[in-house]
Short mmCIF file of C-alpha atoms and ligand atoms in Angstrom, two decimals:
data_model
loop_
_atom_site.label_atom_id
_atom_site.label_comp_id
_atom_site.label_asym_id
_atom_site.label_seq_id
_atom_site.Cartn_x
_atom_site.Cartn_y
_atom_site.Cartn_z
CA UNK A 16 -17.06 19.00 -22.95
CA UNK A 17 -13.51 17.95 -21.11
CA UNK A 18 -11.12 21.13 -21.47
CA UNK A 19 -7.47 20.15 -20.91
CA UNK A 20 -7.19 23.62 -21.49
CA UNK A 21 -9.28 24.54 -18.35
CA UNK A 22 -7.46 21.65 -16.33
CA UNK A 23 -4.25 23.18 -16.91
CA UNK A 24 -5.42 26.87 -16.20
CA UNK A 25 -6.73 26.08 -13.22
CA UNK A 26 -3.84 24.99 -11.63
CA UNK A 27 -2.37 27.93 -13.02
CA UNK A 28 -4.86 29.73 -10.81
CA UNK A 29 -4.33 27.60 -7.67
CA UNK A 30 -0.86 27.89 -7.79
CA UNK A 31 -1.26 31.88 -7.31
CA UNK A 32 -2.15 31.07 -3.66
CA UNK A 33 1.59 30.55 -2.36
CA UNK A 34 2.66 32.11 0.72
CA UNK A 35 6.39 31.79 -1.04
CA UNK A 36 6.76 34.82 -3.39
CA UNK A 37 7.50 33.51 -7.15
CA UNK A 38 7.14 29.20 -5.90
CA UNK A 39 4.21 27.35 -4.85
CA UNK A 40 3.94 26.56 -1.04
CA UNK A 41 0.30 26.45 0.43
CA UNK A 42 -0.19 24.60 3.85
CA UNK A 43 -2.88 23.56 5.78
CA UNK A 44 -5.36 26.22 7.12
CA UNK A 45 -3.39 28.93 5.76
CA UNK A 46 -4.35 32.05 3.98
CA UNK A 47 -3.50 30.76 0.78
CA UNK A 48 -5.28 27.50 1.85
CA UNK A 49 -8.52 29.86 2.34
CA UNK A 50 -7.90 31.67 -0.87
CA UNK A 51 -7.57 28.18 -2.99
CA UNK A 52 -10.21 26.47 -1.39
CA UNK A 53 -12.93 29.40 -1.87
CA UNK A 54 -11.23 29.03 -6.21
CA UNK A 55 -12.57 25.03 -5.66
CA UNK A 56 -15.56 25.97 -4.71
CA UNK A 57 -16.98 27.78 -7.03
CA UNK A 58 -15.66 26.09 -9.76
CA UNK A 59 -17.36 22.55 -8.21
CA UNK A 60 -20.50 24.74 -7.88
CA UNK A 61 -20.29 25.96 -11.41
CA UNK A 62 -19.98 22.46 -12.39
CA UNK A 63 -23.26 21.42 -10.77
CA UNK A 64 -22.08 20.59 -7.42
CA UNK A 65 -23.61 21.25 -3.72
CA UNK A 66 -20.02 22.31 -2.45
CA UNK A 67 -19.23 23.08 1.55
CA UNK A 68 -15.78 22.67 3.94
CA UNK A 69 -16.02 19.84 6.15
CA UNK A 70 -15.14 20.64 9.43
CA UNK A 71 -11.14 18.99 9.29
CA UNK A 72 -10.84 21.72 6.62
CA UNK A 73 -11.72 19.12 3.25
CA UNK A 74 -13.79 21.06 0.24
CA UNK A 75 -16.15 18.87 -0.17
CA UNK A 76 -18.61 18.66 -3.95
CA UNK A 77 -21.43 16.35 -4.32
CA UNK A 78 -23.33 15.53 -7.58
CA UNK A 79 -26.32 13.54 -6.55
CA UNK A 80 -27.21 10.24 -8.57
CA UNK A 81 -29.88 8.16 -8.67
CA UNK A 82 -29.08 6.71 -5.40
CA UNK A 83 -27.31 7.78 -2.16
CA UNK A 84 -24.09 5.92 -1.85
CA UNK A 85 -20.94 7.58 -3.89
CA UNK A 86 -18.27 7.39 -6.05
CA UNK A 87 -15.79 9.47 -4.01
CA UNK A 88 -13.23 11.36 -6.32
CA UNK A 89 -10.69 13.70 -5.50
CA UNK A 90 -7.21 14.34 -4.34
CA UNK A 91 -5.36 16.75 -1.79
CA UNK A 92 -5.03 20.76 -2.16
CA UNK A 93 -2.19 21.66 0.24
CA UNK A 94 1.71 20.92 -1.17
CA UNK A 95 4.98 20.45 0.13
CA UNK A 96 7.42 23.94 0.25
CA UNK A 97 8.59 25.03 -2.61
CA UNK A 98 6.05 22.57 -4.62
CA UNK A 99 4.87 22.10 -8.22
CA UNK A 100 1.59 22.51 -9.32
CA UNK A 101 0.07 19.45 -10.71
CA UNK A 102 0.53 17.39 -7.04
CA UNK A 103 -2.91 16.65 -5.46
CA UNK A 104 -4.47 19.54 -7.26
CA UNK A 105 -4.45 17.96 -11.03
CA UNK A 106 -6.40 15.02 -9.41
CA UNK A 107 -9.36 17.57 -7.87
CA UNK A 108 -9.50 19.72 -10.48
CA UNK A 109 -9.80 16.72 -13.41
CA UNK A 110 -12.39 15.31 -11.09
CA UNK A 111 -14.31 18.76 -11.14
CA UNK A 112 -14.03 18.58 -14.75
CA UNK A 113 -15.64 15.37 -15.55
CA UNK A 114 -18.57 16.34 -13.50
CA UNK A 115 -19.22 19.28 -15.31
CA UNK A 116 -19.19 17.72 -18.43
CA UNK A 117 -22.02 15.14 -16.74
CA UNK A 118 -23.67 18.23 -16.04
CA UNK A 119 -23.46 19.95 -19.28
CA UNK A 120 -25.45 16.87 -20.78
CA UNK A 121 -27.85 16.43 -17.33
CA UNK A 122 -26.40 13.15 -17.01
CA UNK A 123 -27.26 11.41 -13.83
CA UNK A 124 -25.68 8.35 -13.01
CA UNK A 125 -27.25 5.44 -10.39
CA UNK A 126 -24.57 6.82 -7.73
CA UNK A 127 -23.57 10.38 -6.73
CA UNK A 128 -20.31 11.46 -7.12
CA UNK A 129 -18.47 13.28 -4.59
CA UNK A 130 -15.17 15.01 -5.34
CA UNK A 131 -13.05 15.86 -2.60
CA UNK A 132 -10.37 18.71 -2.28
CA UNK A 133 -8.23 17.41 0.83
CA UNK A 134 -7.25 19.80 3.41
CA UNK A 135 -4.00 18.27 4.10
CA UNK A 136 -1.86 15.64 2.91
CA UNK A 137 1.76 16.43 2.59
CA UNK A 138 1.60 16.88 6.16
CA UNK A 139 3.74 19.85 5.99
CA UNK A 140 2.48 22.38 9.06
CA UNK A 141 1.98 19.70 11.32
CA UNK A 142 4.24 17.26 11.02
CA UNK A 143 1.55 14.47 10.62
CA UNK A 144 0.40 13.73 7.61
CA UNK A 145 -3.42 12.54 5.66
CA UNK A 146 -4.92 15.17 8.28
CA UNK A 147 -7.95 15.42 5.42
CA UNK A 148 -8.05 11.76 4.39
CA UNK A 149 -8.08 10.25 8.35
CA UNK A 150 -11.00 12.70 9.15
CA UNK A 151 -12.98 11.33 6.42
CA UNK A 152 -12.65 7.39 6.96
CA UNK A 153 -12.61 7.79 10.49
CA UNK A 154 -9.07 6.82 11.45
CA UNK A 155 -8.22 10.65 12.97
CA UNK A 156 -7.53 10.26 16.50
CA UNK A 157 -9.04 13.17 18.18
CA UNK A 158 -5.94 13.84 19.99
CA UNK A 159 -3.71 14.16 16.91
CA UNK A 160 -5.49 17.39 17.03
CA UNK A 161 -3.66 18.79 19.70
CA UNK A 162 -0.68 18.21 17.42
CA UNK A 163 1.45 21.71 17.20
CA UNK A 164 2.84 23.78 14.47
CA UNK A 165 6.22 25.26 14.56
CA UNK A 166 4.47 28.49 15.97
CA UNK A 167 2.80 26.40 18.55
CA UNK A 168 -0.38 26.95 17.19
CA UNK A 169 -2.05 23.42 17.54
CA UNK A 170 -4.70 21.48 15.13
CA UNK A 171 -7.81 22.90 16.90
CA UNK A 172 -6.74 26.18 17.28
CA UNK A 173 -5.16 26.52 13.80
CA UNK A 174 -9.12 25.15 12.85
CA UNK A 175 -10.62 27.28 15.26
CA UNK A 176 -8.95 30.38 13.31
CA UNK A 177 -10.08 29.04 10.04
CA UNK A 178 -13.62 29.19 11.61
CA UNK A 179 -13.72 25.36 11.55
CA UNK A 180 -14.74 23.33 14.81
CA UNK A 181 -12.63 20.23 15.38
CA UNK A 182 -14.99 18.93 17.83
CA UNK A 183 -17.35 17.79 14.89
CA UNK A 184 -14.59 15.49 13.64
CA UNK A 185 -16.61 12.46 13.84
CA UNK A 186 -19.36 13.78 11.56
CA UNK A 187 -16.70 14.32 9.23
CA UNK A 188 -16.25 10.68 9.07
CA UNK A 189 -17.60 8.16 6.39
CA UNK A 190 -19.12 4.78 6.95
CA UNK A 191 -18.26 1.30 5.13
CA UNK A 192 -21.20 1.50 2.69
CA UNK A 193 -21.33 4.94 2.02
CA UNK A 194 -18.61 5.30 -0.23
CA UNK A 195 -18.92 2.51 -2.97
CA UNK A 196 -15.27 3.58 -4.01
CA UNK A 197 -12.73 5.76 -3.91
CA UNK A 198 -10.66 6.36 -7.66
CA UNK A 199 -7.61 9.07 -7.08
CA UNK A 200 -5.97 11.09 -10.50
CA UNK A 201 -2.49 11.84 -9.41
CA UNK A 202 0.87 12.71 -11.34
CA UNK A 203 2.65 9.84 -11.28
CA UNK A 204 5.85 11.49 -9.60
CA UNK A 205 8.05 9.33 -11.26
CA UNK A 206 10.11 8.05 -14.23
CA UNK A 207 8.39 5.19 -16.07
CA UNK A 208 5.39 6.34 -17.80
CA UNK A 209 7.96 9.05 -19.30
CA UNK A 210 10.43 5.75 -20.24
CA UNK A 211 7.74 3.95 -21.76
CA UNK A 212 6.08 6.49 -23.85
CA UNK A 213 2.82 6.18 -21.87
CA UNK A 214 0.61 9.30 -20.74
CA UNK A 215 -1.19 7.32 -17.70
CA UNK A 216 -0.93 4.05 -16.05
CA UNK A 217 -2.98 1.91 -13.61
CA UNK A 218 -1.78 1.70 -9.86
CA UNK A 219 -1.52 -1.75 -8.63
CA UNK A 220 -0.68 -0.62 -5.19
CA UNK A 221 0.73 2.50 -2.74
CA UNK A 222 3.85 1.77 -1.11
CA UNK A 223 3.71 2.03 2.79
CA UNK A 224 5.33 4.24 5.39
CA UNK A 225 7.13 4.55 8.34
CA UNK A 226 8.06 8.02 9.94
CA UNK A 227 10.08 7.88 13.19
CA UNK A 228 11.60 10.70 14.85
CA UNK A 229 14.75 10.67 16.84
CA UNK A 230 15.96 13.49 19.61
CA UNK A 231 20.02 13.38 20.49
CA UNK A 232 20.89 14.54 23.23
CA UNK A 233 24.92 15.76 23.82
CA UNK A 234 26.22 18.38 25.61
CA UNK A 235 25.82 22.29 23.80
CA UNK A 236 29.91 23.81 24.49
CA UNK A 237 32.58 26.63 23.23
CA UNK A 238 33.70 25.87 19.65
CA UNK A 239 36.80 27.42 20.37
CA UNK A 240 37.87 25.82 24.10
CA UNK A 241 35.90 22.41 24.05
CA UNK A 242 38.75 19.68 23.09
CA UNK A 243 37.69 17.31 20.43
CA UNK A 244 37.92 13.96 22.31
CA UNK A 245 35.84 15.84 24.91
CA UNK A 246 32.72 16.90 23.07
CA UNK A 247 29.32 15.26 22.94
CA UNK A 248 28.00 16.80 19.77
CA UNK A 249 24.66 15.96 18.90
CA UNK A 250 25.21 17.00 14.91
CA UNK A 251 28.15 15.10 14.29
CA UNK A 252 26.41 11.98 15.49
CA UNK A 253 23.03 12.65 13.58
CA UNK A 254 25.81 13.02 10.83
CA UNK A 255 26.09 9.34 11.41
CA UNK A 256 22.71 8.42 11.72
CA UNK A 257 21.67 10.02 8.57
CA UNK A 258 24.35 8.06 6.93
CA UNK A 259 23.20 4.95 8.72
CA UNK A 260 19.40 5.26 7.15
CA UNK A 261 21.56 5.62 3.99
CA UNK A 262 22.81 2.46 3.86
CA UNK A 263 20.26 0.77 5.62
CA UNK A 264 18.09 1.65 2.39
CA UNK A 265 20.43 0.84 0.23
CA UNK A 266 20.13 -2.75 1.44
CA UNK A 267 17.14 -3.42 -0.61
CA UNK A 268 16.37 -2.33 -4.02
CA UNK A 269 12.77 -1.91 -3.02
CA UNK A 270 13.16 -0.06 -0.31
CA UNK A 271 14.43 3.71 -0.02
CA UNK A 272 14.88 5.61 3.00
CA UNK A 273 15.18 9.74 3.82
CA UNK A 274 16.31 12.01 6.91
CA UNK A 275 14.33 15.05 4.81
CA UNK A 276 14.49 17.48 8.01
CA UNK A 277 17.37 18.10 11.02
CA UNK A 278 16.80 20.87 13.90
CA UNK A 279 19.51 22.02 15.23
CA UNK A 280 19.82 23.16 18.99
CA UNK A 281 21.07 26.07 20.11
CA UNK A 282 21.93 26.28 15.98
CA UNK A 283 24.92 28.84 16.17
CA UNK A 284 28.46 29.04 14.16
CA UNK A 285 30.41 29.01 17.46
CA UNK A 286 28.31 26.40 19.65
CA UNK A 287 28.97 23.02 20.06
CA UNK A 288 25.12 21.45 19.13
CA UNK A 289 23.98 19.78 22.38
CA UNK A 290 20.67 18.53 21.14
CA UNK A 291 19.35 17.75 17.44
CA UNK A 292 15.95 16.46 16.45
CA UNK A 293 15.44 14.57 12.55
CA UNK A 294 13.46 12.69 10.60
CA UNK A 295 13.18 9.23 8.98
CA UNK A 296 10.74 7.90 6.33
CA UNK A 297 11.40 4.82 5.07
CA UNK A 298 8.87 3.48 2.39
CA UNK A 299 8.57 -0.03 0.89
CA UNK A 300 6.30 -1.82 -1.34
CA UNK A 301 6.51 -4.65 1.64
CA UNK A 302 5.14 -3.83 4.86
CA UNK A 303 7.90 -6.42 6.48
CA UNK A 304 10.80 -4.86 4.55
CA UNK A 305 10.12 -1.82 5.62
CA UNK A 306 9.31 -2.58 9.62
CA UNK A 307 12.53 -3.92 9.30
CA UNK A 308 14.23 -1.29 8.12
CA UNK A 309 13.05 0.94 10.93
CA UNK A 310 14.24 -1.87 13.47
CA UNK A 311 17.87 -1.73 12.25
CA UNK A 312 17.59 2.43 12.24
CA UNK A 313 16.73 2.75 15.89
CA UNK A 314 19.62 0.06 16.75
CA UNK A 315 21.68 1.88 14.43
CA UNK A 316 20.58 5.54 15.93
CA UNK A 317 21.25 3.90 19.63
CA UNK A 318 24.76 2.54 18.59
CA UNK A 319 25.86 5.79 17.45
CA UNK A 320 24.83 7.66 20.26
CA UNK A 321 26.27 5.40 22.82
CA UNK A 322 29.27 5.44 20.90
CA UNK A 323 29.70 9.06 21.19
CA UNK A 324 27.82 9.49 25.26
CA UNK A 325 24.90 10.95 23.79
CA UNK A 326 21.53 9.77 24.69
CA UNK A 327 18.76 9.09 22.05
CA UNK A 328 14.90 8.75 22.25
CA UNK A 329 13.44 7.99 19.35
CA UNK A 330 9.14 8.13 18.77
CA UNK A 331 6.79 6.86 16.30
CA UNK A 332 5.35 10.09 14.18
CA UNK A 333 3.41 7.84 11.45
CA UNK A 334 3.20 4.90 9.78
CA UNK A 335 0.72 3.59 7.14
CA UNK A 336 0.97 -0.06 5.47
CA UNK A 337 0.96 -0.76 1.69
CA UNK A 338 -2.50 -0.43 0.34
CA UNK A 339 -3.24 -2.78 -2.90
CA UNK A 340 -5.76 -1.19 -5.41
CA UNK A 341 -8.89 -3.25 -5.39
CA UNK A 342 -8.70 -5.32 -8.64
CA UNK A 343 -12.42 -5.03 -9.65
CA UNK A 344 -11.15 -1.42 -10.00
CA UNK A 345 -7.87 -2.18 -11.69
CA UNK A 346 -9.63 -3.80 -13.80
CA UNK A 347 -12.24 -1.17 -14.30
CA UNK A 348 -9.83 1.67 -14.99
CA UNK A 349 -7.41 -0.35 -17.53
CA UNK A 350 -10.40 -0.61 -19.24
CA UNK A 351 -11.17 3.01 -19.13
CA UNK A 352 -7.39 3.27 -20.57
CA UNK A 353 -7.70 0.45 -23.28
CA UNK A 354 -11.10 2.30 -24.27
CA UNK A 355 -8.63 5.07 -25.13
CA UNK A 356 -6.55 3.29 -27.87
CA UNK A 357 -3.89 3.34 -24.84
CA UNK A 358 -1.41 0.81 -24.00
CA UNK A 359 -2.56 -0.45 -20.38
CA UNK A 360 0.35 -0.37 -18.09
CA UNK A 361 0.06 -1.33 -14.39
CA UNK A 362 2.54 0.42 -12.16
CA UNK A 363 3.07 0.51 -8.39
CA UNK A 364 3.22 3.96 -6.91
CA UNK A 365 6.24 4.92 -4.25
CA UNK A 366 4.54 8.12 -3.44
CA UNK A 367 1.96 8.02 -0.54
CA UNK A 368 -1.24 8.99 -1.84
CA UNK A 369 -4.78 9.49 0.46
CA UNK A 370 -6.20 6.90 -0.66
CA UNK A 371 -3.95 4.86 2.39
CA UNK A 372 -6.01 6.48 4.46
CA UNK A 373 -9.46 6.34 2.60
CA UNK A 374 -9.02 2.38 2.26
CA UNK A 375 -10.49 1.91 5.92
CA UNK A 376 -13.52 2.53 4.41
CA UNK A 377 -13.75 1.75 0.77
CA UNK A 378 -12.08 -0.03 -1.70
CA UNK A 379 -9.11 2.52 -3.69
CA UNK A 380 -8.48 2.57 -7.13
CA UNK A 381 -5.37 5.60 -8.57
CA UNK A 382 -4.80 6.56 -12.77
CA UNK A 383 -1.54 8.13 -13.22
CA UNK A 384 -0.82 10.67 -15.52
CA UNK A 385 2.65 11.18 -17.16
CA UNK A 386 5.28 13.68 -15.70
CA UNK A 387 8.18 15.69 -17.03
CA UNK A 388 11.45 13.24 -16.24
CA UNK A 389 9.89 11.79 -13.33
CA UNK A 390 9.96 14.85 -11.09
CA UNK A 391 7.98 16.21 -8.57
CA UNK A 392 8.16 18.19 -4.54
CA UNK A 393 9.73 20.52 -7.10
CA UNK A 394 8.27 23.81 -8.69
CA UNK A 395 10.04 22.09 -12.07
CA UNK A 396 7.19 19.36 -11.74
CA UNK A 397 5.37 19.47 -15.14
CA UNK A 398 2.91 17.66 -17.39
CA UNK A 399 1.62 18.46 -20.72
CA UNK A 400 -2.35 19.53 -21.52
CA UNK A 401 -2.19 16.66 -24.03
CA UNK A 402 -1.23 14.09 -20.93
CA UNK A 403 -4.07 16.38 -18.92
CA UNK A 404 -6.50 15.75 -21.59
CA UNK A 405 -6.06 11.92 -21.81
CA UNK A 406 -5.76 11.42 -17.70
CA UNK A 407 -9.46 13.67 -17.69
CA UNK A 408 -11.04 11.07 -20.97
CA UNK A 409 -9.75 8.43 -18.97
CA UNK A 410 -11.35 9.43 -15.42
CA UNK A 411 -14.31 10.01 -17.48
CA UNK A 412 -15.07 6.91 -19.21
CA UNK A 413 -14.48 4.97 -15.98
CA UNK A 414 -16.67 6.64 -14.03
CA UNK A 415 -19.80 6.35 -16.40
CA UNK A 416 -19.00 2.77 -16.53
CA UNK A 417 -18.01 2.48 -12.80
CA UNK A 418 -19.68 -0.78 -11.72
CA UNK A 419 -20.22 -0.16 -7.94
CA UNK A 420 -20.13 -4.23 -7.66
CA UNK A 421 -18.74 -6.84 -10.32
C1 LIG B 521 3.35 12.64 -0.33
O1 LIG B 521 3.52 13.28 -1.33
C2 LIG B 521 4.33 11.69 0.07
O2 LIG B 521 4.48 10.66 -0.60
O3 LIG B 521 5.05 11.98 1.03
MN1 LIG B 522 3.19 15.24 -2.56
MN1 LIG B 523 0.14 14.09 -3.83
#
């Protein structure tokens, strides 16, 4: 049988693996990553699952059916710093739980089921993001893997360590046809289910994004000789910029825009900064409104540093369009929520979710369950077992009436 109470315990559990004492931060072929993927495991065995690591670091379960292709369930297992507990893992852990209780009644359906635990999605260590979800439909650039850490440590030698081999990437990979679909639980990391009285809601489609990075370069200088009028300081002017991708997001109610992370070069109390690295991510549910928006930032980043004699370069770090949820499966899971006694709401989701990445090769389908006041990439994030329970019944009665075709 379902056990919200189980659901919520075992994030409990997973949220012990935290390299920040007293919060929840667990990246991507850490320790803690180690320690929480060996927990998902052996609870995907226990629930009647053949359960391995792929070799981009996923936990991957199967549940055979009575034929080859899947259902592919799941959702990721690293989290941003100082993270709640419910993001990604809810969605593996309710997926774990529905296939136990297929097991407990030996209920085989005409399609396996395959629940993944991604390796990385938040993108945290690396600075690239859907490391997991890319490996599995195939869209993982080898080379990414020669991205770098902070510690310089890059992809293949932070796998390497984890006793992983990168070089297998491709058999990581899925084909078109193997997968019949991919359905994601996730928090919904927002306010409107919360508004409306709801506990889940159907996604109609995952906002897109765009993450360019931008390098100013001024001059590094005394803070105590170097006259105002003749500095070049590369702070004051990403001041600007930040400020800039401010209003540029303002300009649309549908779009929103973030600097979430600034380096600061040489970074001291009495040095002029002479060089400072930062951040955009602009997200839309339009891929032209948001291409747009980066356009006007890079004119806007190369205005201000003109303005002030700095130079700017600004690169591309990632960007993945708006992916619509197929509406055969829509359909599929408002039924699933009607079957409920629910009120079927259809909701749009601003968060980026792997199934952007997973859509190259099958069609995407997302249930949200209800959050505390909207909020989330916080350790206040918090749902209730009751909202747990009815995300898990809802999961549940779509997949045993998942039609693979309709
Ligand atoms: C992932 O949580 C994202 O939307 O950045
Ligand atoms: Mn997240
Ligand atoms: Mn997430």
């Amino acid at each position: 049988m379902l056990s919200a109470e189980r659901i919520m315990q075992r994030c409990d559990a997973l949220a012990r693996h935290s390299e920040l004492p007293g919060g929840l931060t667990r990246v991507f072929l850490s320790p803690q990553n180690r320690a929480a993927n060996e927990l998902v495991l052996g609870w995907m065995r226990e629930a009647g699952m053949q359960a391995r690591v792929d070799a981009i670091g996923n936990v991957v379960g199967r549940y055979e059916g009575e034929k080859q292709p899947c259902l592919m369930l799941g959702s990721h297992l690293d989290t941003v710093r100082d993270a709640g507990r419910y993001d990604g893992m809810l969605g593996v852990i309710t997926a774990i739980e529905c296939v136990a209780a297929l097991a407990e009644q030996s209920k085989r359906l005409p399609f396996a089921i395959e629940v993944l635990g991604f390796g990385d999605e938040e993108g945290v260590r690396f600075g690239t993001s859907m490391l997991g979800s890319r490996g599995v439909s195939g869209t993982l650039d080898p080379a990414v893997l020669n991205t770098r850490d902070a510690h310089g440590v890059s992809i293949a030698e932070a796998l390497r360590q984890f006793g992983l081999d990168g070089s297998r990437l491709a058999q990581v990979a899925r084909k078109k046809g193997e997968v019949l679909a991919y359905a994601e639980l996730h928090i919904e990391q927002g306010p409107v289910l919360e508004a409306e009285g709801l506990s889940v809601g159907v996604v109609s489609a995952i906002n897109g994004f765009s993450r360019p990075r931008a390098t100013l370069h001024g001059e590094a200088g005394h803070a105590g000789t170097v006259p105002m009028h003749q500095r070049r300081d590369a702070l004051a002017a990403a001041a600007e910029c930040v400020l800039a991708v401010e209003r540029i997001a303002q300009s649309d109610a549908a779009l929103v825009g973030t600097v979430g992370r600034l380096e600061v070069k040489p970074g001291a109390i009495n040095v002029i900064p002479g060089e400072v690295q930062f951040t955009i991510d602009f997200r839309a549910p339009r891929d032209t409104l948001r291409q747009e928006a980066v356009r006007s930032a890079v004119d806007a980043v190369q205005e201000i540093a003109s303005k002030r004699r700095l130079t700017a370069a600004i690169e591309k770090i990632q960007e993945l369009g708006v992916t619509a949820c197929a509406p055969r499966l829509i359909e599929q899971l408002e039924r699933a929520v009607a079957a409920q006694g629910l009120h079927v709401r259809r909701l749009p989701s601003g968060a980026g979710h792997d199934g952007q990445a997973i859509q190259a090769i099958a069609d995407v389908a997302m249930l949200f369950v209800r959050c505390k006041g909207g909020v989330s990439h916080s350790p206040a994030e918090s749902i209730t077992e009751a909202d747990a329970g009815v995300g898990a019944r809802t999961l549940l009665s779509f997949i045993e009436r998942f039609e693979p075709r309709s």
